[in-house]
């Protein structure tokens, strides 16, 4: 063919054109997000597996009260330790920002301050173990046999408190370094060790609930050693020194405590929303209460994927925010949100197909199954209504805009409480589920409205782009 103007045009085959379109849709950025997210999703999946093994090993003992004791004990520690969830969240956001600023001593200081709080809080929990267990037992009011065994479990596991809280700091710090592979190794090794010791102590040595608690104590302290080992390559690469990092700097400690306070209030508000759902569910009778509890497991399953992309957002946004790179910041928000929405739609589709089988696997009681089928659709759409809330949680945490994050959670819980109260007044569990979904949707929409206010300034970002 004659060349009339410029170079001979390149004629691409259909396969080449298709490959180029695929590359435009799925590029390095997408692989970067998924490489950060998938290990977190897999590591999250090991958590319920450990709970299942805890139940299984005591479920083969000679009395059912052991199962209740482990459930009660685990519930107490969930509330106590979840109160300090800010150690993981604040560490990730602040360390990611320091990393983005290329401040190695700042990255070290963030971990050191969080570790100091973790050790202090862990020791305080051990010292206050008597009022904690007495208050818990008065509120839960289990049977005498369950109470006695739960006390045995509590008084053994309480000694793991400093290690458990230290792990929050280590996991948060490793996430800030974008090392999801290390997070995966940490969770899998820790939970695998716990499972092996569970079986050995309970089935092998006959230590009943004390064996379950003892396994957790040993695994948690082993996890601290492993976490420190996994941190070393990053500390060497970062450079800097532990000397002169200003761990006790009053300004930085005050900033950290303010952030932690915001996260604590937000976490308690979220916990209250779930408590309200359970409390209002009980107004509709035992069968509906049980069905709603079964369907809440769909949210737990869906949160594995949604949490993974939220963690990715937190890390990538934090680093971009610390570096004041507007373009990188917006890219991180866009990519993680797109993949979060894709995962939410996929989870909803899976639940729509497998929902009845999941219900049948979770309960064998006919009337509870039938009630669960009736309200299944509301559980199926939870990942879709909740995805923006998860994503913007990660975005606002990465930017450390915890005041907005806290306030919008309080607004969402307040509106949800009014809607849920109305559902009870109208004697409609469908409306209660609608309110629950609306709550998750409100979490995302209220933060989306405020999102433009946290984007790095154009002028500063332009100098650093």
Coordinates of C-alpha atoms in Angstrom, one line a residue, residues 22-446:
X22 CA -8.1 -5.1 28.7
X23 CA -4.9 -3.3 29.7
X24 CA -6.7 0.1 29.8
X25 CA -9.3 -1.4 32.1
X26 CA -7.0 -3.5 34.2
X27 CA -3.6 -2.0 34.6
X28 CA -0.7 -1.7 37.1
X29 CA -2.8 0.3 39.4
X30 CA -5.5 -2.3 39.6
X31 CA -2.9 -5.0 40.3
X32 CA -1.4 -2.8 43.0
X33 CA -4.8 -2.5 44.7
X34 CA -5.6 -6.2 44.4
X35 CA -2.1 -7.3 45.6
X36 CA -2.7 -5.1 48.7
X37 CA -6.3 -6.3 49.2
X38 CA -6.4 -10.0 48.5
X39 CA -4.0 -11.1 51.3
X40 CA -6.1 -9.0 53.8
X41 CA -9.3 -10.7 52.6
X42 CA -7.7 -14.2 53.0
X43 CA -6.3 -13.3 56.5
X44 CA -9.7 -12.0 57.6
X45 CA -11.2 -15.3 56.7
X46 CA -9.0 -17.1 59.3
X47 CA -10.7 -15.3 62.2
X48 CA -14.1 -17.0 62.1
X49 CA -12.2 -20.3 61.5
X50 CA -10.5 -19.9 64.9
X51 CA -13.8 -19.2 66.5
X52 CA -15.3 -22.3 65.0
X53 CA -12.4 -24.4 66.3
X54 CA -12.8 -23.0 69.8
X55 CA -16.4 -24.0 69.7
X56 CA -15.7 -27.4 68.2
X57 CA -13.1 -28.5 70.7
X58 CA -15.2 -27.7 73.8
X59 CA -18.3 -29.0 71.9
X60 CA -16.8 -32.5 72.2
X61 CA -16.5 -32.3 76.0
X62 CA -19.0 -34.0 78.3
X63 CA -21.2 -30.9 79.0
X64 CA -22.8 -28.1 76.9
X65 CA -22.0 -25.5 79.5
X66 CA -18.4 -25.4 78.2
X67 CA -19.6 -24.0 74.9
X68 CA -21.6 -21.3 76.7
X69 CA -18.6 -20.4 78.8
X70 CA -16.3 -19.9 75.9
X71 CA -19.0 -17.8 74.1
X72 CA -19.5 -15.6 77.2
X73 CA -15.7 -15.2 77.8
X74 CA -15.1 -14.4 74.1
X75 CA -17.9 -11.8 74.3
X76 CA -16.3 -10.1 77.3
X77 CA -12.9 -9.8 75.6
X78 CA -14.5 -8.7 72.3
X79 CA -16.0 -5.7 74.1
X80 CA -12.9 -4.9 76.2
X81 CA -10.4 -5.2 73.3
X82 CA -12.6 -3.6 70.7
X83 CA -12.7 -0.5 72.9
X84 CA -9.0 -0.2 71.9
X85 CA -9.5 -0.7 68.2
X86 CA -8.2 2.8 67.7
X87 CA -4.7 1.4 68.2
X88 CA -4.9 -0.3 64.8
X89 CA -6.8 2.4 63.0
X90 CA -4.9 5.4 64.2
X91 CA -1.5 3.6 63.7
X92 CA -2.3 2.8 60.1
X93 CA -3.4 6.4 59.1
X94 CA -0.7 8.3 61.0
X95 CA 2.2 5.9 60.0
X96 CA 1.0 6.0 56.3
X97 CA 1.0 9.8 56.4
X98 CA 4.5 9.9 57.9
X99 CA 5.6 7.4 55.2
X100 CA 4.2 9.7 52.5
X101 CA 6.1 12.6 54.0
X102 CA 9.3 10.5 53.8
X103 CA 9.8 10.9 57.6
X104 CA 11.4 7.6 58.8
X105 CA 11.6 8.8 62.4
X106 CA 8.0 9.9 62.3
X107 CA 7.0 6.4 61.1
X108 CA 8.9 4.9 64.0
X109 CA 7.4 7.4 66.5
X110 CA 3.9 6.5 65.5
X111 CA 4.4 2.9 66.3
X112 CA 6.3 3.7 69.6
X113 CA 3.5 5.9 70.9
X114 CA 0.9 3.3 70.0
X115 CA 2.9 0.6 71.6
X116 CA 3.3 2.7 74.8
X117 CA -0.5 3.1 75.0
X118 CA -1.0 -0.6 74.2
X119 CA 1.3 -1.7 77.0
X120 CA -0.2 0.8 79.5
X121 CA -3.8 -0.2 78.6
X122 CA -3.0 -3.9 78.7
X123 CA -1.6 -3.7 82.1
X124 CA -4.6 -1.6 83.3
X125 CA -7.0 -4.3 82.0
X126 CA -5.1 -6.9 84.0
X127 CA -5.2 -4.8 87.1
X128 CA -8.9 -4.1 86.7
X129 CA -9.8 -7.7 85.9
X130 CA -11.9 -8.2 89.1
X131 CA -14.4 -5.3 88.4
X132 CA -14.5 -6.2 84.7
X133 CA -15.6 -9.8 85.3
X134 CA -18.0 -8.9 88.1
X135 CA -19.7 -6.3 85.9
X136 CA -19.8 -8.6 83.0
X137 CA -21.4 -11.4 84.9
X138 CA -24.0 -9.2 86.5
X139 CA -25.0 -8.0 83.0
X140 CA -25.0 -11.3 81.2
X141 CA -26.3 -13.4 84.2
X142 CA -25.4 -16.9 82.9
X143 CA -26.3 -20.1 84.6
X144 CA -24.0 -21.1 87.6
X145 CA -22.2 -23.8 85.6
X146 CA -21.5 -21.4 82.6
X147 CA -20.5 -18.6 85.0
X148 CA -17.9 -20.8 86.8
X149 CA -16.3 -22.0 83.6
X150 CA -16.4 -18.5 82.0
X151 CA -14.6 -17.2 85.0
X152 CA -11.9 -19.8 84.5
X153 CA -11.6 -18.8 80.9
X154 CA -11.4 -15.1 81.7
X155 CA -8.8 -15.4 84.5
X156 CA -6.4 -17.2 82.1
X157 CA -6.9 -15.2 78.9
X158 CA -6.7 -11.8 80.7
X159 CA -2.9 -12.3 80.9
X160 CA -2.8 -11.9 77.1
X161 CA -4.1 -8.3 77.2
X162 CA -0.8 -6.4 76.6
X163 CA 0.1 -8.8 73.7
X164 CA -3.3 -8.6 72.1
X165 CA -3.3 -4.8 72.1
X166 CA 0.3 -4.7 70.9
X167 CA -0.7 -6.8 67.9
X168 CA -3.2 -4.1 67.0
X169 CA -0.3 -1.7 66.7
X170 CA 1.8 -4.1 64.7
X171 CA -1.0 -4.9 62.2
X172 CA -1.8 -1.2 61.8
X173 CA 1.9 -0.4 61.2
X174 CA 2.4 -3.2 58.6
X175 CA -0.7 -2.1 56.8
X176 CA 0.7 1.4 56.6
X177 CA 3.8 0.0 55.0
X178 CA 1.6 -1.6 52.4
X179 CA 2.9 -5.0 53.4
X180 CA -0.3 -7.1 53.1
X181 CA 1.8 -10.2 52.6
X182 CA 3.2 -9.8 56.1
X183 CA -0.3 -9.2 57.5
X184 CA -1.4 -12.4 55.8
X185 CA 1.5 -14.4 57.3
X186 CA 0.9 -12.8 60.7
X187 CA -2.8 -13.8 60.8
X188 CA -2.4 -17.2 59.4
X189 CA 0.5 -18.3 61.6
X190 CA -1.1 -16.8 64.7
X191 CA -4.5 -18.4 64.2
X192 CA -2.9 -21.7 63.1
X193 CA -0.8 -21.9 66.2
X194 CA -3.9 -21.1 68.3
X195 CA -5.9 -23.9 66.6
X196 CA -3.1 -26.4 67.1
X197 CA -2.7 -25.5 70.8
X198 CA -6.5 -25.5 71.2
X199 CA -6.7 -29.2 70.1
X200 CA -3.6 -30.1 72.1
X201 CA -4.6 -28.5 75.4
X202 CA -8.3 -29.5 75.3
X203 CA -8.4 -32.8 73.6
X204 CA -4.8 -33.9 74.5
X205 CA -4.3 -32.6 78.0
X206 CA -8.0 -32.3 79.1
X207 CA -7.7 -28.7 80.2
X208 CA -11.3 -27.7 79.0
X209 CA -11.9 -24.0 78.8
X210 CA -8.6 -23.1 80.5
X211 CA -6.9 -24.9 77.6
X212 CA -8.8 -22.7 75.1
X213 CA -7.8 -19.5 77.0
X214 CA -4.2 -20.7 77.5
X215 CA -3.8 -21.4 73.8
X216 CA -4.8 -17.8 73.0
X217 CA -2.4 -16.4 75.6
X218 CA 0.6 -18.3 74.1
X219 CA -0.4 -17.6 70.5
X220 CA -0.8 -13.8 71.3
X221 CA 2.6 -13.5 72.8
X222 CA 4.1 -15.5 70.0
X223 CA 2.3 -13.1 67.6
X224 CA 4.2 -10.2 69.1
X225 CA 7.5 -11.9 68.5
X226 CA 6.5 -12.7 64.9
X227 CA 5.1 -9.2 64.3
X228 CA 8.4 -7.6 65.4
X229 CA 10.3 -10.0 63.1
X230 CA 8.0 -9.0 60.2
X231 CA 8.6 -5.3 60.9
X232 CA 12.4 -5.5 60.6
X233 CA 12.8 -5.3 56.8
X234 CA 10.7 -2.2 56.7
X235 CA 12.7 -0.6 59.6
X236 CA 16.0 -1.2 57.8
X237 CA 14.6 0.1 54.5
X238 CA 13.1 3.2 56.1
X239 CA 16.3 4.2 57.9
X240 CA 16.2 6.6 60.8
X241 CA 16.7 5.7 64.5
X242 CA 14.7 5.0 67.6
X243 CA 16.7 7.7 69.5
X244 CA 15.3 11.2 69.6
X245 CA 11.9 10.3 68.0
X246 CA 10.0 12.2 70.7
X247 CA 7.7 9.4 71.9
X248 CA 6.6 11.6 74.8
X249 CA 6.2 14.8 72.8
X250 CA 3.2 16.5 74.3
X251 CA 1.8 18.0 71.1
X252 CA 2.0 14.7 69.3
X253 CA 0.5 12.7 72.2
X254 CA -2.3 15.2 72.6
X255 CA -3.0 14.8 68.8
X256 CA -3.0 11.1 69.1
X257 CA -5.3 11.0 72.1
X258 CA -7.8 13.3 70.3
X259 CA -7.8 11.0 67.3
X260 CA -8.1 8.0 69.5
X261 CA -11.0 9.6 71.3
X262 CA -12.8 10.3 68.0
X263 CA -12.3 6.7 66.9
X264 CA -13.5 5.4 70.3
X265 CA -16.7 7.4 70.2
X266 CA -17.4 6.3 66.6
X267 CA -16.7 2.7 67.5
X268 CA -19.1 2.7 70.4
X269 CA -21.8 4.4 68.2
X270 CA -21.4 1.6 65.6
X271 CA -21.5 -1.1 68.4
X272 CA -24.7 0.6 69.7
X273 CA -26.3 0.4 66.2
X274 CA -25.8 -3.4 66.2
X275 CA -27.0 -3.6 69.8
X276 CA -30.2 -1.7 68.9
X277 CA -30.9 -4.0 66.0
X278 CA -30.6 -7.1 68.3
X279 CA -32.7 -5.4 71.0
X280 CA -35.5 -4.4 68.6
X281 CA -35.4 -7.8 66.9
X282 CA -36.2 -9.3 70.3
X283 CA -39.5 -7.3 70.3
X284 CA -40.8 -9.5 67.5
X285 CA -40.3 -12.8 69.3
X286 CA -37.7 -15.6 69.6
X287 CA -38.1 -16.9 66.1
X288 CA -37.6 -13.5 64.4
X289 CA -34.7 -12.7 66.8
X290 CA -33.0 -16.0 65.8
X291 CA -33.7 -15.4 62.1
X292 CA -32.2 -11.9 62.2
X293 CA -29.2 -13.3 64.1
X294 CA -28.7 -15.9 61.3
X295 CA -29.0 -13.3 58.6
X296 CA -26.5 -11.0 60.2
X297 CA -23.9 -13.6 59.4
X298 CA -24.2 -12.5 55.8
X299 CA -22.8 -9.1 56.7
X300 CA -19.9 -10.8 58.5
X301 CA -19.1 -12.9 55.3
X302 CA -19.4 -9.8 53.1
X303 CA -17.2 -7.7 55.3
X304 CA -14.2 -9.9 54.5
X305 CA -14.0 -8.4 51.0
X306 CA -15.3 -4.9 51.9
X307 CA -12.8 -4.6 54.8
X308 CA -9.9 -5.6 52.5
X309 CA -10.6 -2.7 50.1
X310 CA -11.2 -0.3 53.0
X311 CA -7.8 -1.2 54.4
X312 CA -6.3 -0.7 51.0
X313 CA -7.9 2.8 50.8
X314 CA -6.7 3.7 54.3
X315 CA -3.1 2.8 53.4
X316 CA -2.9 4.4 49.9
X317 CA -4.9 7.5 50.9
X318 CA -2.8 8.0 54.0
X319 CA 0.4 7.9 52.1
X320 CA -0.9 10.3 49.4
X321 CA -2.4 12.6 52.0
X322 CA 0.9 12.7 53.9
X323 CA 2.8 13.5 50.7
X324 CA 0.1 16.1 49.8
X325 CA -0.2 14.6 46.3
X326 CA -3.7 15.4 45.1
X327 CA -3.6 13.3 42.0
X328 CA -2.4 10.2 43.8
X329 CA -5.0 10.8 46.6
X330 CA -7.9 10.9 44.1
X331 CA -6.5 7.9 42.2
X332 CA -6.4 5.8 45.5
X333 CA -10.0 6.8 46.3
X334 CA -11.2 6.0 42.8
X335 CA -9.5 2.7 42.3
X336 CA -10.3 1.2 45.8
X337 CA -13.9 2.4 45.6
X338 CA -14.4 0.9 42.1
X339 CA -13.0 -2.5 43.3
X340 CA -15.0 -2.2 46.5
X341 CA -18.2 -1.8 44.5
X342 CA -17.3 -4.7 42.2
X343 CA -16.7 -6.9 45.2
X344 CA -20.0 -5.8 46.9
X345 CA -22.0 -6.6 43.7
X346 CA -20.3 -10.0 43.4
X347 CA -21.0 -10.8 47.1
X348 CA -24.7 -9.8 46.7
X349 CA -25.0 -12.0 43.6
X350 CA -23.4 -15.0 45.5
X351 CA -25.7 -14.5 48.5
X352 CA -28.7 -14.3 46.1
X353 CA -27.9 -17.7 44.7
X354 CA -26.5 -19.5 47.8
X355 CA -28.6 -17.7 50.5
X356 CA -31.0 -20.6 51.3
X357 CA -28.1 -23.1 51.5
X358 CA -26.2 -20.7 53.9
X359 CA -29.3 -20.4 56.1
X360 CA -29.7 -24.2 56.1
X361 CA -26.1 -24.6 57.2
X362 CA -26.5 -22.1 60.0
X363 CA -29.7 -23.5 61.6
X364 CA -31.7 -26.7 61.5
X365 CA -34.8 -25.2 63.2
X366 CA -37.6 -25.2 60.7
X367 CA -39.4 -22.1 61.8
X368 CA -36.2 -20.1 62.0
X369 CA -35.3 -21.3 58.5
X370 CA -38.7 -20.2 57.2
X371 CA -38.4 -16.7 58.8
X372 CA -34.9 -16.3 57.5
X373 CA -36.0 -17.1 53.9
X374 CA -38.7 -14.4 54.4
X375 CA -36.2 -11.6 55.2
X376 CA -33.3 -13.0 53.1
X377 CA -33.4 -10.2 50.4
X378 CA -32.5 -7.6 53.0
X379 CA -29.3 -9.5 54.0
X380 CA -28.5 -10.1 50.3
X381 CA -28.3 -6.3 49.5
X382 CA -26.3 -5.4 52.7
X383 CA -22.9 -5.5 50.8
X384 CA -24.3 -3.1 48.2
X385 CA -25.8 -0.6 50.7
X386 CA -22.7 -0.9 53.0
X387 CA -19.9 -0.6 50.5
X388 CA -19.6 3.2 50.4
X389 CA -19.6 3.3 54.2
X390 CA -16.7 0.8 54.3
X391 CA -14.8 2.7 51.6
X392 CA -15.2 6.1 53.1
X393 CA -14.2 4.7 56.5
X394 CA -10.9 3.8 55.0
X395 CA -10.6 7.2 53.1
X396 CA -11.3 9.4 56.2
X397 CA -9.1 7.2 58.4
X398 CA -6.2 7.4 55.9
X399 CA -6.6 11.2 55.9
X400 CA -7.0 11.2 59.7
X401 CA -10.2 13.3 59.4
X402 CA -11.6 11.5 62.4
X403 CA -13.8 14.4 63.6
X404 CA -16.0 14.3 60.4
X405 CA -15.9 10.5 60.6
X406 CA -17.1 10.5 64.2
X407 CA -19.8 13.1 63.6
X408 CA -21.3 11.4 60.5
X409 CA -21.5 8.1 62.4
X410 CA -23.4 9.8 65.2
X411 CA -25.8 11.4 62.7
X412 CA -26.3 8.0 60.9
X413 CA -27.0 6.2 64.2
X414 CA -29.4 8.8 65.3
X415 CA -31.5 8.7 62.1
X416 CA -31.3 4.9 62.1
X417 CA -32.5 4.7 65.8
X418 CA -35.6 6.8 64.9
X419 CA -36.3 4.6 61.8
X420 CA -35.9 1.4 63.8
X421 CA -38.1 2.7 66.6
X422 CA -40.8 3.4 64.0
X423 CA -40.4 -0.1 62.6
X424 CA -41.1 -1.6 66.0
X425 CA -44.0 0.7 66.5
X426 CA -45.5 -0.5 63.2
X427 CA -44.6 -4.1 64.2
X428 CA -42.7 -4.7 61.0
X429 CA -39.4 -6.7 60.8
X430 CA -39.2 -5.8 57.1
X431 CA -39.1 -2.1 58.1
X432 CA -36.4 -2.9 60.8
X433 CA -34.3 -4.5 58.1
X434 CA -34.9 -1.5 55.8
X435 CA -33.7 0.8 58.6
X436 CA -30.6 -1.4 59.1
X437 CA -29.8 -1.1 55.4
X438 CA -30.5 2.6 55.4
X439 CA -28.0 3.0 58.3
X440 CA -25.3 1.4 56.2
X441 CA -26.2 3.6 53.2
X442 CA -26.2 6.7 55.4
X443 CA -22.7 6.0 56.7
X444 CA -21.4 6.2 53.1
X445 CA -23.6 9.1 51.8
X446 CA -22.9 11.4 54.8

